[in-house]
Amino acid sequence: MRKTILASAVALASLSLTTTAAVYDVDVLTANDLAQNVFAKGIDDTGNALVVVQNEYNQPIDLSQLDFDNEAFTANLTDVDAAKEGNFNDADYNLIIALLRSSTGRNTGGQRLPNFRSYQQSGVQINSVFAFDELNENFNALSRSNQVIVRDSLNGDYFVGTSDDAFSLFTYTDTDGDEQTIQINDFGNRGFVQINGVTTGLPGPYSTLGGSSDAFAINNNLQVAGSAIVSVSENVTDAIERCDDDDARGDTPIEVCRWRINYPNNLNGASVSAIVAGGQRRAVIWELSTDGTLVNTQEYGLLFEPEEDDTFLYLSEAVDINDAGIAIGTASTGEIVEITRPNPNSGVGSNIIELGVVATSFHNGEMTELLDRSTFSQSRALVINNNNWVAGISAQVASTTARDKLFVKNLDSGEERIVNGFFTSSQTTPRDINDNNIIVGEAEVEVSNEARREKNAFMYNIETDEFVNLNTLIPCDAPYTLVDAVGINNNDEILVTARASSPIRDARGQDVLDDDGNQQLIDKAIVLKLSPNANGQVEECGGSTDTDTIPERQGASLPLSVLGFLAGALVFFRRYNERD
């Protein structure tokens, strides 16, 4: 395939794609210029698009948190005097940003720069979904120190997701009389709703160390579906008790000791906090007033009652909710399941022991298992519409190996089916469903035994049972490949994460050139909005139209290493979190 340079989102947007006769017109969000990688999160009926950006450009630097007395730091700067005044040249700016984003920077008293932040775009206007962030008086702007993952919006007014608290400096004197400074915050994962610049936290029943909760979806009645930690393991409790013991804690302040328990990457390189890793998670429905005030919290349990001495971490989790207040998600069964899944390294089937989980609904305080376990093994409900159609995934055996396949079920009629996708063993995951009974998501398009298979965005019509690769519905000369369709509204507008060949950019968003002054290219994630063209037709791109072979288009190709990164990052931004 031909490499096509993605100069910028603005440049791509200027392409005359909307003048073609393709089924969908393509708009490139200007939010793509915020960071090297930008991921789609959702689209509501107003056309408001939600994105998560990774390592955004032009981060403000807090001079007060730079240690210019540290020779190891200043020795690497090219112009120390200018840097002290905040007049960073490109080399020094890139160096400092890289340090602050590194594990070394995160575990010192330096400024906090999270990997991921969230934005919403309406038309050409882009606004931050800042959640619990606060103003940094040193540069008179949001600190951008907390990680924010937005997941859903309503009418461009209400935004829900998960965020940690903003970081602030904590200074103390150690036993040697030396002053120490560290950046800490009051809580980690917490669900939120943001409306008109005001954020309301959506806490769970367990509040020690700030607890942990996640918000995933909001309906028109301002009910939010999510989950929260209700209790923690003995290991976590013991760690908290050691922090509360003056002798065991030593000269570390209790605030710092307790923060280190709950912050990722501080204990044994954990990628999640101790609360999340050692917590019992349960489904929660929060109800809000029109101004975003929390008025009611409904907690759910499990489908079974564990034995008193059972230490397994079971879960129930609500990840979507329709306007009737029916939430759907996942719940543990208490069973142990042996299943053959593709080995993540080789792709060859390997026997795995898993805790049993089933697709579940949550409504009026009642939990209902949605599917027959003998047919739908290890199932998870992921999306629901106002026609009570539910879609999710179920482990289905193709040949000798189980792969997650799309299922659909109507809660009223009881009709249910497994959807094959592009081919029998194609792993197929829904991301959203609208009230026209159209589902979008991602599915494997590569027939192979590789550990990571190529994936493309799909659209599935429940009424007609048509399963379509969205790449076949856009212009053949489109310089990208649609990887994952994450949102579809009732106007049939679709928000997708695509990949495209783009210049490598530095921390300021400027092109990085090689020694000859040429652009250096990298494959990156971008976000596109697809709008249906009433007069559009499928374009012939010169390739096969078989379901097992996707017609060749002009999008960039990715090496396996980049495919792995994008796959991992995309999994991070799902409407559910795989914690068990």
mmCIF file with all atom_site columns, N, CA and C in Angstrom, residues 111-147:
data_model
loop_
_atom_site.group_PDB
_atom_site.id
_atom_site.type_symbol
_atom_site.label_atom_id
_atom_site.label_alt_id
_atom_site.label_comp_id
_atom_site.label_asym_id
_atom_site.label_entity_id
_atom_site.label_seq_id
_atom_site.pdbx_PDB_ins_code
_atom_site.Cartn_x
_atom_site.Cartn_y
_atom_site.Cartn_z
_atom_site.occupancy
_atom_site.B_iso_or_equiv
_atom_site.pdbx_formal_charge
_atom_site.auth_seq_id
_atom_site.auth_comp_id
_atom_site.auth_asym_id
_atom_site.auth_atom_id
_atom_site.pdbx_PDB_model_num
ATOM 1   N N  . GLN A 1 111 ? 6.665   17.920 38.589 1.00 0.00 ? 111 GLN A N  1
ATOM 2   C CA . GLN A 1 111 ? 5.333   18.141 38.049 1.00 0.00 ? 111 GLN A CA 1
ATOM 3   C C  . GLN A 1 111 ? 4.772   16.849 37.456 1.00 0.00 ? 111 GLN A C  1
ATOM 4   N N  . ARG A 1 112 ? 3.499   16.622 37.652 1.00 0.00 ? 112 ARG A N  1
ATOM 5   C CA . ARG A 1 112 ? 2.850   15.415 37.137 1.00 0.00 ? 112 ARG A CA 1
ATOM 6   C C  . ARG A 1 112 ? 2.254   15.666 35.757 1.00 0.00 ? 112 ARG A C  1
ATOM 7   N N  . LEU A 1 113 ? 2.599   14.827 34.793 1.00 0.00 ? 113 LEU A N  1
ATOM 8   C CA . LEU A 1 113 ? 2.017   14.870 33.460 1.00 0.00 ? 113 LEU A CA 1
ATOM 9   C C  . LEU A 1 113 ? 1.447   13.488 33.157 1.00 0.00 ? 113 LEU A C  1
ATOM 10  N N  . PRO A 1 114 ? 0.146   13.330 33.171 1.00 0.00 ? 114 PRO A N  1
ATOM 11  C CA . PRO A 1 114 ? -0.454  12.007 32.936 1.00 0.00 ? 114 PRO A CA 1
ATOM 12  C C  . PRO A 1 114 ? -0.360  11.603 31.475 1.00 0.00 ? 114 PRO A C  1
ATOM 13  N N  . ASN A 1 115 ? -0.541  10.321 31.225 1.00 0.00 ? 115 ASN A N  1
ATOM 14  C CA . ASN A 1 115 ? -0.506  9.824  29.846 1.00 0.00 ? 115 ASN A CA 1
ATOM 15  C C  . ASN A 1 115 ? -1.734  10.239 29.049 1.00 0.00 ? 115 ASN A C  1
ATOM 16  N N  . PHE A 1 116 ? -2.899  10.269 29.710 1.00 0.00 ? 116 PHE A N  1
ATOM 17  C CA . PHE A 1 116 ? -4.152  10.430 28.971 1.00 0.00 ? 116 PHE A CA 1
ATOM 18  C C  . PHE A 1 116 ? -5.004  11.562 29.550 1.00 0.00 ? 116 PHE A C  1
ATOM 19  N N  . ARG A 1 117 ? -5.572  12.347 28.656 1.00 0.00 ? 117 ARG A N  1
ATOM 20  C CA . ARG A 1 117 ? -6.508  13.410 29.004 1.00 0.00 ? 117 ARG A CA 1
ATOM 21  C C  . ARG A 1 117 ? -7.678  13.350 28.025 1.00 0.00 ? 117 ARG A C  1
ATOM 22  N N  . SER A 1 118 ? -8.786  14.021 28.366 1.00 0.00 ? 118 SER A N  1
ATOM 23  C CA . SER A 1 118 ? -9.998  13.913 27.558 1.00 0.00 ? 118 SER A CA 1
ATOM 24  C C  . SER A 1 118 ? -10.499 15.268 27.085 1.00 0.00 ? 118 SER A C  1
ATOM 25  N N  . TYR A 1 119 ? -11.129 15.244 25.901 1.00 0.00 ? 119 TYR A N  1
ATOM 26  C CA . TYR A 1 119 ? -11.694 16.452 25.310 1.00 0.00 ? 119 TYR A CA 1
ATOM 27  C C  . TYR A 1 119 ? -13.019 16.109 24.629 1.00 0.00 ? 119 TYR A C  1
ATOM 28  N N  . GLN A 1 120 ? -13.842 17.145 24.461 1.00 0.00 ? 120 GLN A N  1
ATOM 29  C CA . GLN A 1 120 ? -15.055 16.996 23.658 1.00 0.00 ? 120 GLN A CA 1
ATOM 30  C C  . GLN A 1 120 ? -15.024 18.039 22.565 1.00 0.00 ? 120 GLN A C  1
ATOM 31  N N  . GLN A 1 121 ? -15.437 17.628 21.361 1.00 0.00 ? 121 GLN A N  1
ATOM 32  C CA . GLN A 1 121 ? -15.442 18.534 20.216 1.00 0.00 ? 121 GLN A CA 1
ATOM 33  C C  . GLN A 1 121 ? -16.851 18.642 19.662 1.00 0.00 ? 121 GLN A C  1
ATOM 34  N N  . SER A 1 122 ? -17.337 19.881 19.564 1.00 0.00 ? 122 SER A N  1
ATOM 35  C CA . SER A 1 122 ? -18.639 20.169 18.969 1.00 0.00 ? 122 SER A CA 1
ATOM 36  C C  . SER A 1 122 ? -18.405 21.146 17.832 1.00 0.00 ? 122 SER A C  1
ATOM 37  N N  . GLY A 1 123 ? -18.617 20.705 16.602 1.00 0.00 ? 123 GLY A N  1
ATOM 38  C CA . GLY A 1 123 ? -18.251 21.518 15.452 1.00 0.00 ? 123 GLY A CA 1
ATOM 39  C C  . GLY A 1 123 ? -16.745 21.685 15.432 1.00 0.00 ? 123 GLY A C  1
ATOM 40  N N  . VAL A 1 124 ? -16.286 22.934 15.444 1.00 0.00 ? 124 VAL A N  1
ATOM 41  C CA . VAL A 1 124 ? -14.838 23.175 15.485 1.00 0.00 ? 124 VAL A CA 1
ATOM 42  C C  . VAL A 1 124 ? -14.370 23.523 16.893 1.00 0.00 ? 124 VAL A C  1
ATOM 43  N N  . GLN A 1 125 ? -15.315 23.647 17.839 1.00 0.00 ? 125 GLN A N  1
ATOM 44  C CA . GLN A 1 125 ? -14.956 24.029 19.199 1.00 0.00 ? 125 GLN A CA 1
ATOM 45  C C  . GLN A 1 125 ? -14.515 22.808 20.000 1.00 0.00 ? 125 GLN A C  1
ATOM 46  N N  . ILE A 1 126 ? -13.375 22.941 20.676 1.00 0.00 ? 126 ILE A N  1
ATOM 47  C CA . ILE A 1 126 ? -12.826 21.855 21.479 1.00 0.00 ? 126 ILE A CA 1
ATOM 48  C C  . ILE A 1 126 ? -12.721 22.328 22.927 1.00 0.00 ? 126 ILE A C  1
ATOM 49  N N  . ASN A 1 127 ? -13.258 21.549 23.842 1.00 0.00 ? 127 ASN A N  1
ATOM 50  C CA . ASN A 1 127 ? -13.202 21.882 25.255 1.00 0.00 ? 127 ASN A CA 1
ATOM 51  C C  . ASN A 1 127 ? -12.646 20.707 26.051 1.00 0.00 ? 127 ASN A C  1
ATOM 52  N N  . SER A 1 128 ? -11.949 21.023 27.114 1.00 0.00 ? 128 SER A N  1
ATOM 53  C CA . SER A 1 128 ? -11.381 19.998 27.982 1.00 0.00 ? 128 SER A CA 1
ATOM 54  C C  . SER A 1 128 ? -12.464 19.399 28.875 1.00 0.00 ? 128 SER A C  1
ATOM 55  N N  . VAL A 1 129 ? -12.441 18.078 28.994 1.00 0.00 ? 129 VAL A N  1
ATOM 56  C CA . VAL A 1 129 ? -13.198 17.401 30.046 1.00 0.00 ? 129 VAL A CA 1
ATOM 57  C C  . VAL A 1 129 ? -12.203 17.179 31.169 1.00 0.00 ? 129 VAL A C  1
ATOM 58  N N  . PHE A 1 130 ? -12.189 18.079 32.110 1.00 0.00 ? 130 PHE A N  1
ATOM 59  C CA . PHE A 1 130 ? -11.092 18.151 33.077 1.00 0.00 ? 130 PHE A CA 1
ATOM 60  C C  . PHE A 1 130 ? -11.366 17.422 34.378 1.00 0.00 ? 130 PHE A C  1
ATOM 61  N N  . ALA A 1 131 ? -12.635 17.054 34.632 1.00 0.00 ? 131 ALA A N  1
ATOM 62  C CA . ALA A 1 131 ? -13.023 16.307 35.831 1.00 0.00 ? 131 ALA A CA 1
ATOM 63  C C  . ALA A 1 131 ? -12.560 17.019 37.101 1.00 0.00 ? 131 ALA A C  1
ATOM 64  N N  . PHE A 1 132 ? -11.629 16.415 37.842 1.00 0.00 ? 132 PHE A N  1
ATOM 65  C CA . PHE A 1 132 ? -11.220 16.952 39.144 1.00 0.00 ? 132 PHE A CA 1
ATOM 66  C C  . PHE A 1 132 ? -9.961  17.828 39.067 1.00 0.00 ? 132 PHE A C  1
ATOM 67  N N  . ASP A 1 133 ? -9.589  18.237 37.880 1.00 0.00 ? 133 ASP A N  1
ATOM 68  C CA . ASP A 1 133 ? -8.410  19.090 37.751 1.00 0.00 ? 133 ASP A CA 1
ATOM 69  C C  . ASP A 1 133 ? -8.672  20.448 38.413 1.00 0.00 ? 133 ASP A C  1
ATOM 70  N N  . GLU A 1 134 ? -7.575  21.118 38.773 1.00 0.00 ? 134 GLU A N  1
ATOM 71  C CA . GLU A 1 134 ? -7.667  22.413 39.442 1.00 0.00 ? 134 GLU A CA 1
ATOM 72  C C  . GLU A 1 134 ? -6.707  23.406 38.801 1.00 0.00 ? 134 GLU A C  1
ATOM 73  N N  . LEU A 1 135 ? -6.943  24.677 39.081 1.00 0.00 ? 135 LEU A N  1
ATOM 74  C CA . LEU A 1 135 ? -6.105  25.735 38.538 1.00 0.00 ? 135 LEU A CA 1
ATOM 75  C C  . LEU A 1 135 ? -4.722  25.713 39.177 1.00 0.00 ? 135 LEU A C  1
ATOM 76  N N  . ASN A 1 136 ? -3.693  25.780 38.323 1.00 0.00 ? 136 ASN A N  1
ATOM 77  C CA . ASN A 1 136 ? -2.327  25.948 38.808 1.00 0.00 ? 136 ASN A CA 1
ATOM 78  C C  . ASN A 1 136 ? -2.005  27.438 38.760 1.00 0.00 ? 136 ASN A C  1
ATOM 79  N N  . GLU A 1 137 ? -1.825  28.043 39.925 1.00 0.00 ? 137 GLU A N  1
ATOM 80  C CA . GLU A 1 137 ? -1.623  29.485 39.993 1.00 0.00 ? 137 GLU A CA 1
ATOM 81  C C  . GLU A 1 137 ? -0.294  29.916 39.381 1.00 0.00 ? 137 GLU A C  1
ATOM 82  N N  . ASN A 1 138 ? 0.664   28.995 39.288 1.00 0.00 ? 138 ASN A N  1
ATOM 83  C CA . ASN A 1 138 ? 1.972   29.355 38.752 1.00 0.00 ? 138 ASN A CA 1
ATOM 84  C C  . ASN A 1 138 ? 1.934   29.647 37.260 1.00 0.00 ? 138 ASN A C  1
ATOM 85  N N  . PHE A 1 139 ? 1.005   29.007 36.525 1.00 0.00 ? 139 PHE A N  1
ATOM 86  C CA . PHE A 1 139 ? 0.878   29.362 35.108 1.00 0.00 ? 139 PHE A CA 1
ATOM 87  C C  . PHE A 1 139 ? -0.574  29.672 34.736 1.00 0.00 ? 139 PHE A C  1
ATOM 88  N N  . ASN A 1 140 ? -1.409  29.892 35.762 1.00 0.00 ? 140 ASN A N  1
ATOM 89  C CA . ASN A 1 140 ? -2.778  30.389 35.586 1.00 0.00 ? 140 ASN A CA 1
ATOM 90  C C  . ASN A 1 140 ? -3.572  29.580 34.555 1.00 0.00 ? 140 ASN A C  1
ATOM 91  N N  . ALA A 1 141 ? -3.536  28.280 34.706 1.00 0.00 ? 141 ALA A N  1
ATOM 92  C CA . ALA A 1 141 ? -4.293  27.371 33.840 1.00 0.00 ? 141 ALA A CA 1
ATOM 93  C C  . ALA A 1 141 ? -4.497  26.067 34.596 1.00 0.00 ? 141 ALA A C  1
ATOM 94  N N  . LEU A 1 142 ? -5.316  25.193 34.030 1.00 0.00 ? 142 LEU A N  1
ATOM 95  C CA . LEU A 1 142 ? -5.497  23.884 34.642 1.00 0.00 ? 142 LEU A CA 1
ATOM 96  C C  . LEU A 1 142 ? -4.150  23.186 34.776 1.00 0.00 ? 142 LEU A C  1
ATOM 97  N N  . SER A 1 143 ? -3.972  22.468 35.869 1.00 0.00 ? 143 SER A N  1
ATOM 98  C CA . SER A 1 143 ? -2.686  21.815 36.117 1.00 0.00 ? 143 SER A CA 1
ATOM 99  C C  . SER A 1 143 ? -2.406  20.704 35.119 1.00 0.00 ? 143 SER A C  1
ATOM 100 N N  . ARG A 1 144 ? -3.470  20.103 34.568 1.00 0.00 ? 144 ARG A N  1
ATOM 101 C CA . ARG A 1 144 ? -3.348  18.948 33.656 1.00 0.00 ? 144 ARG A CA 1
ATOM 102 C C  . ARG A 1 144 ? -2.517  17.841 34.309 1.00 0.00 ? 144 ARG A C  1
ATOM 103 N N  . SER A 1 145 ? -2.682  17.674 35.606 1.00 0.00 ? 145 SER A N  1
ATOM 104 C CA . SER A 1 145 ? -1.919  16.675 36.352 1.00 0.00 ? 145 SER A CA 1
ATOM 105 C C  . SER A 1 145 ? -2.685  15.382 36.575 1.00 0.00 ? 145 SER A C  1
ATOM 106 N N  . ASN A 1 146 ? -3.994  15.399 36.377 1.00 0.00 ? 146 ASN A N  1
ATOM 107 C CA . ASN A 1 146 ? -4.789  14.198 36.617 1.00 0.00 ? 146 ASN A CA 1
ATOM 108 C C  . ASN A 1 146 ? -5.150  13.517 35.298 1.00 0.00 ? 146 ASN A C  1
ATOM 109 N N  . GLN A 1 147 ? -5.246  12.200 35.355 1.00 0.00 ? 147 GLN A N  1
ATOM 110 C CA . GLN A 1 147 ? -5.619  11.421 34.169 1.00 0.00 ? 147 GLN A CA 1
ATOM 111 C C  . GLN A 1 147 ? -7.137  11.351 34.077 1.00 0.00 ? 147 GLN A C  1
#
